[in-house]
Coordinates of C-alpha atoms and ligand atoms in Angstrom, one line a residue:
X1 CA 5.1 40.9 83.5
X2 CA 2.5 38.5 84.4
X3 CA -0.4 38.5 81.9
X4 CA -2.9 38.0 84.4
X5 CA -5.0 40.9 83.2
X6 CA -6.7 40.9 79.9
X7 CA -5.6 43.4 77.2
X8 CA -8.9 45.1 75.7
X9 CA -8.6 48.8 75.7
X10 CA -5.1 51.0 75.1
X11 CA -5.6 51.9 78.9
X12 CA -4.8 48.2 80.0
X13 CA -1.5 47.9 78.4
X14 CA 1.5 47.7 80.5
X15 CA 2.6 51.1 81.5
X16 CA 0.2 53.2 79.9
X17 CA -2.4 55.2 82.2
X18 CA -5.4 56.8 81.2
X19 CA -3.5 60.3 80.2
X20 CA -1.2 58.6 78.1
X21 CA -3.8 56.8 76.6
X22 CA -5.7 60.0 75.9
X23 CA -2.4 61.5 74.4
X24 CA -2.0 58.5 72.1
X25 CA -5.7 58.7 71.0
X26 CA -5.5 62.2 70.4
X27 CA -2.4 61.6 68.3
X28 CA -4.7 58.9 66.1
X29 CA -3.0 56.0 67.6
X30 CA -6.5 55.1 68.7
X31 CA -6.8 51.5 68.9
X32 CA -4.4 48.4 69.8
X33 CA -3.8 47.8 66.2
X34 CA -2.2 50.6 65.7
X35 CA -0.3 50.3 69.1
X36 CA 1.0 46.9 67.8
X37 CA 2.7 48.3 64.8
X38 CA 4.4 51.3 66.5
X39 CA 7.8 51.5 66.9
X40 CA 8.7 51.1 70.3
X41 CA 11.6 54.2 70.5
X42 CA 8.5 56.0 68.8
X43 CA 6.0 55.1 71.7
X44 CA 8.6 56.0 74.0
X45 CA 9.3 59.1 72.6
X46 CA 5.6 60.2 72.4
X47 CA 4.9 59.0 75.9
X48 CA 8.3 60.0 77.6
X49 CA 8.6 56.2 79.2
X50 CA 11.4 53.9 78.5
X51 CA 12.2 52.3 75.6
X52 CA 12.0 48.8 77.2
X53 CA 8.7 49.7 78.8
X54 CA 7.4 50.5 75.5
X55 CA 8.7 47.6 74.4
X56 CA 6.6 45.6 76.8
X57 CA 3.4 47.4 75.5
X58 CA 3.7 47.3 72.2
X59 CA 4.5 43.3 72.8
X60 CA 1.3 43.3 75.0
X61 CA -0.6 45.4 72.0
X62 CA 0.4 42.7 69.4
X63 CA -0.7 39.6 71.3
X64 CA -4.2 41.4 72.3
X65 CA -4.6 41.8 68.5
X66 CA -6.3 39.2 67.2
X67 CA -5.7 38.8 63.1
X68 CA -8.5 37.2 61.2
X69 CA -8.1 36.2 57.3
X70 CA -10.7 36.1 55.5
X71 CA -11.1 34.8 51.5
X72 CA -11.5 37.4 49.3
X73 CA -14.9 36.0 48.3
X74 CA -15.8 36.6 51.9
X75 CA -14.5 40.2 51.5
X76 CA -16.3 40.5 48.4
X77 CA -19.9 39.3 50.4
X78 CA -19.0 42.1 53.1
X79 CA -18.7 44.6 50.8
X80 CA -21.8 44.1 48.5
X81 CA -23.7 44.1 52.0
X82 CA -22.4 47.5 52.8
X83 CA -25.1 50.5 52.3
X84 CA -25.1 53.5 49.8
X85 CA -26.7 56.5 49.8
X86 CA -28.2 58.3 46.4
X87 CA -27.5 61.6 45.5
X88 CA -30.4 62.5 43.8
X89 CA -28.8 62.4 40.5
X90 CA -28.3 58.9 38.7
X91 CA -25.3 60.2 36.5
X92 CA -23.9 60.7 40.2
X93 CA -24.6 57.6 41.5
X94 CA -23.6 55.8 38.6
X95 CA -20.1 57.6 39.0
X96 CA -20.1 56.8 42.7
X97 CA -21.1 53.0 42.1
X98 CA -24.4 53.5 43.7
X99 CA -24.2 56.5 46.0
X100 CA -22.0 57.6 48.7
X101 CA -20.5 54.6 50.5
X102 CA -21.2 53.3 54.3
X103 CA -18.1 52.8 56.0
X104 CA -16.3 55.5 54.5
X105 CA -15.3 59.0 54.4
X106 CA -16.9 61.0 51.1
X107 CA -15.3 64.4 50.7
X108 CA -16.8 67.1 48.4
X109 CA -14.5 70.2 47.8
X110 CA -14.9 73.2 45.8
X111 CA -15.1 76.8 45.5
X112 CA -18.4 78.6 47.1
X113 CA -21.6 77.9 45.6
X114 CA -21.0 74.7 43.9
X115 CA -23.3 72.5 45.8
X116 CA -21.2 70.9 48.9
X117 CA -23.6 71.9 51.2
X118 CA -26.7 71.3 48.8
X119 CA -25.6 67.7 48.4
X120 CA -24.8 67.7 52.2
X121 CA -29.1 68.3 52.5
X122 CA -29.9 65.9 49.8
X123 CA -28.4 63.1 51.6
X124 CA -29.9 63.9 55.0
X125 CA -32.9 63.3 53.3
X126 CA -32.1 60.2 51.0
X127 CA -30.5 58.5 54.1
X128 CA -34.0 57.9 55.5
X129 CA -35.4 56.3 52.6
X130 CA -35.3 52.2 52.7
X131 CA -32.1 50.3 51.8
X132 CA -32.7 49.0 48.4
X133 CA -34.7 52.2 47.6
X134 CA -31.8 54.8 48.0
X135 CA -31.2 55.0 51.4
X136 CA -30.4 53.6 54.6
X137 CA -33.6 53.6 56.5
X138 CA -31.6 55.6 59.3
X139 CA -31.3 59.3 60.6
X140 CA -28.3 61.7 59.9
X141 CA -26.5 64.1 61.9
X142 CA -25.4 67.2 60.8
X143 CA -22.8 68.9 62.2
X144 CA -22.8 72.6 60.8
X145 CA -19.6 74.7 61.3
X146 CA -20.8 77.7 59.1
X147 CA -24.3 78.5 59.7
X148 CA -25.8 77.7 56.6
X149 CA -28.0 74.7 58.0
X150 CA -31.8 75.4 56.4
X151 CA -34.2 73.2 57.2
X152 CA -36.4 75.0 54.7
X153 CA -34.3 73.6 51.7
X154 CA -34.3 70.1 53.3
X155 CA -38.4 70.7 53.5
X156 CA -38.6 71.4 50.1
X157 CA -36.8 68.4 49.0
X158 CA -38.4 66.2 51.4
X159 CA -41.7 67.3 49.6
X160 CA -40.5 66.8 46.4
X161 CA -39.4 63.3 47.2
X162 CA -43.2 62.6 48.3
X163 CA -42.2 62.1 52.1
X164 CA -43.7 63.7 55.6
X165 CA -41.3 67.0 55.6
X166 CA -41.9 67.1 59.2
X167 CA -40.9 63.6 60.0
X168 CA -37.8 64.1 57.4
X169 CA -36.8 67.2 59.5
X170 CA -37.3 65.5 62.9
X171 CA -35.0 63.0 61.9
X172 CA -31.8 65.0 61.3
X173 CA -30.1 65.8 64.3
X174 CA -28.2 69.4 63.8
X175 CA -25.3 70.6 66.0
X176 CA -23.9 73.8 65.2
X177 CA -20.0 74.2 65.9
X178 CA -18.7 77.3 67.1
X179 CA -15.3 76.7 67.2
X180 CA -13.5 73.5 66.6
X181 CA -13.6 72.0 70.6
X182 CA -17.3 71.8 69.8
X183 CA -16.4 70.2 66.5
X184 CA -14.2 68.1 67.9
X185 CA -16.4 67.1 70.5
X186 CA -19.6 66.7 68.6
X187 CA -17.7 63.8 67.0
X188 CA -16.3 62.4 70.1
X189 CA -19.6 62.2 72.0
X190 CA -21.5 60.8 69.0
X191 CA -21.2 57.2 69.8
X192 CA -24.6 57.3 72.1
X193 CA -26.5 59.4 69.7
X194 CA -25.6 57.2 66.6
X195 CA -26.6 53.9 68.4
X196 CA -29.9 55.3 69.9
X197 CA -31.3 57.2 67.0
X198 CA -30.1 54.9 64.4
X199 CA -28.1 57.4 62.3
X200 CA -26.8 56.4 59.2
X201 CA -25.1 59.6 58.0
X202 CA -22.8 62.1 59.5
X203 CA -22.1 65.2 57.4
X204 CA -19.9 67.9 58.8
X205 CA -20.0 70.9 56.5
X206 CA -17.3 72.3 56.5
X207 CA -14.7 70.2 57.9
X208 CA -11.9 72.8 57.5
X209 CA -13.2 76.0 57.8
X210 CA -12.9 76.5 61.8
X211 CA -9.5 74.6 61.7
X212 CA -8.4 77.0 59.2
X213 CA -9.3 80.3 60.9
X214 CA -8.4 79.2 64.4
X215 CA -4.7 77.8 63.4
X216 CA -3.7 80.5 60.8
X217 CA -0.3 80.2 59.6
X218 CA 2.9 78.0 59.1
X219 CA 3.5 77.9 63.2
X220 CA 0.1 76.7 63.8
X221 CA 0.0 73.9 61.1
X222 CA 1.8 71.3 63.2
X223 CA -1.1 71.3 66.2
X224 CA -3.8 72.3 63.3
X225 CA -2.7 68.9 61.7
X226 CA -2.6 66.5 64.7
X227 CA -6.1 67.4 65.8
X228 CA -7.6 67.0 62.7
X229 CA -5.6 63.8 62.4
X230 CA -7.5 62.6 65.6
X231 CA -10.9 64.1 64.3
X232 CA -11.2 62.5 61.1
X233 CA -9.7 59.2 62.7
X234 CA -12.6 59.2 65.2
X235 CA -15.0 59.7 61.9
X236 CA -13.7 57.0 60.2
X237 CA -14.0 54.5 63.4
X238 CA -17.6 55.9 64.0
X239 CA -18.5 55.0 60.2
X240 CA -16.6 51.7 60.5
X241 CA -18.4 50.7 63.9
X242 CA -21.9 51.8 63.2
X243 CA -21.9 51.1 59.5
X244 CA -22.7 54.8 58.5
X245 CA -21.8 56.9 55.7
X246 CA -19.4 60.2 56.4
X247 CA -19.9 63.2 54.1
X248 CA -17.6 66.2 54.8
X249 CA -17.4 69.5 52.9
X250 CA -13.9 70.9 52.1
X251 CA -12.9 74.1 51.0
X252 CA -10.1 74.6 48.2
X253 CA -7.4 77.2 47.4
X254 CA -5.3 78.1 44.4
X255 CA -2.0 75.7 44.4
X256 CA 0.6 78.1 43.2
X257 CA 2.8 74.6 42.1
X258 CA 0.4 73.9 39.7
X259 CA 1.2 76.3 36.6
X260 CA -0.9 74.5 34.2
X261 CA -4.3 73.3 34.3
X262 CA -6.5 73.7 37.1
X263 CA -4.9 75.2 40.5
X264 CA -7.8 74.5 42.8
X265 CA -6.5 72.3 45.1
X266 CA -8.5 71.1 48.5
X267 CA -7.1 72.0 51.9
X268 CA -6.3 70.4 54.8
X269 CA -3.0 68.8 53.0
X270 CA -1.6 64.9 53.4
X271 CA -4.0 64.1 56.0
X272 CA -7.1 65.0 54.3
X273 CA -6.2 63.5 51.0
X274 CA -5.2 60.0 53.0
X275 CA -8.7 60.3 55.3
X276 CA -11.2 60.6 52.4
X277 CA -11.9 57.4 50.7
X278 CA -13.6 59.1 47.8
X279 CA -13.1 62.6 46.9
X280 CA -15.2 64.4 44.8
X281 CA -14.5 67.8 43.0
X282 CA -17.3 70.1 42.3
X283 CA -17.8 73.2 40.0
X284 CA -20.3 75.4 38.5
X285 CA -21.3 75.3 35.4
X286 CA -24.2 76.8 33.3
X287 CA -26.8 78.0 35.3
X288 CA -28.2 75.3 37.9
X289 CA -25.9 72.5 36.3
X290 CA -22.8 71.1 38.3
X291 CA -19.8 69.3 37.5
X292 CA -18.8 66.5 39.7
X293 CA -15.4 65.2 39.0
X294 CA -14.6 61.4 41.0
X295 CA -10.9 62.5 42.0
X296 CA -10.2 59.4 44.0
X297 CA -12.0 56.2 44.8
X298 CA -10.6 53.0 45.6
X299 CA -12.9 50.8 43.1
X300 CA -14.3 53.3 40.6
X301 CA -12.3 55.0 37.5
X302 CA -11.9 58.8 37.6
X303 CA -14.7 60.3 36.2
X304 CA -17.3 63.3 35.7
X305 CA -20.9 63.4 36.1
X306 CA -23.2 66.5 35.4
X307 CA -25.9 67.0 38.3
X308 CA -28.1 70.0 39.0
X309 CA -29.3 71.9 41.9
X310 CA -33.4 72.2 41.5
X311 CA -35.8 73.5 43.4
X312 CA -36.7 70.1 44.4
X313 CA -33.2 69.3 45.2
X314 CA -30.2 67.6 43.1
X315 CA -31.4 66.2 40.2
X316 CA -30.2 65.0 37.0
Ligands
GTP1 P1 -19.8 77.5 49.9 O1 -20.5 76.5 51.2 O2 -20.2 78.4 50.0 O3 -18.2 76.9 50.0 O4 -20.8 76.7 48.9 P2 -21.5 75.2 48.8 O5 -20.6 74.5 47.6 O6 -21.8 74.9 50.0 O7 -22.4 75.8 47.7 P3 -24.0 75.2 47.9 O8 -24.4 73.9 48.3 O9 -24.6 76.1 49.0 O10 -24.7 75.4 46.8 C1 -25.1 76.8 46.5 C2 -26.0 76.6 44.9 O11 -27.3 76.3 45.7 C3 -26.3 78.2 44.9 O12 -25.6 78.9 43.0 C4 -27.7 78.0 45.0 O13 -28.1 78.9 43.3 C5 -28.0 76.9 44.8 N1 -29.4 77.1 45.6 C6 -29.3 77.3 46.7 N2 -30.9 77.2 47.5 C7 -31.1 76.8 46.4 C8 -32.8 76.6 46.3 O14 -33.6 76.8 46.9 N3 -33.1 76.6 44.8 C9 -32.2 76.1 43.7 N4 -32.8 76.3 42.1 N5 -31.3 76.3 43.9 C10 -30.7 76.7 45.3
MG2 MG1 -21.9 75.6 51.8

């Protein structure tokens, strides 16, 4: 095949039309790099194209993928430049290495009233603080799937921080998703909104609730996980492309396989476990105290912090 056309998108690959491209993207193979590492047999199976054609497409994807090497020190400099949003609790900030990180997905899971939503509210306020002062000088997008968004709570947090509450509220865009289609679309269509509004934080509260209720039972698990995978991939790519932080809340169940110790396990299976860069397990302690356990982090040791849910927001 003549390589006269420059391959920039999946659609530009030989033998791959818009419909096939959409199918691949929905399955999480949403960049040329990802196509470049596919086994052609696998690609053929997914798309119904011949193995030879699939080989051609994979080769073209490889050709189009520019792999750049950086020194570790360059990577280190880049990482220092990644923004962070403080949580309101110094102890928790320290546990996280300064706050929740941009270009990453932070997941908070725990039982009801453990503080997942409250922490999300606090982050929508704090992201608006200037960079270097606990925030990223940007706005927030809040995807509410449980109808638990409470502007009056955010107003109180903003006032306590000495901010103009009206201004703070007007910098939070809220989407109320009633089903997984709306939840998925809110993320699929977010690019433009993010750019126009300088969004630096996306909250999805809760990530799994609608998926769980719409796809009950083992029979629906495959379809659920496939949709979930594409949804989470899109969130991660928004985080990477726009240098923003993603905070998602997640529900828990008791894992019957855990006989000793705490059986509380986040839902969403392997897909969720792999997608979250940092996982936080929140649990109730005495009164307004909550224990936050850092379960999974690429750079920080496991550990625990205690935070408080106060009328003024999340504190030590
Ligand atoms: P689910 O969404 O039900 O799974 O729980 P969650 O983990 O999201 O809980 P959430 O973040 O909503 O935390 C609820 C806790 O926050 C409750 O124990 C409340 O007591 C506390 N809380 C909520 N609003 C206020 C408030 O205005 N002042 C104070 N002091 N506490 C509050
Ligand atoms: Mg909640």
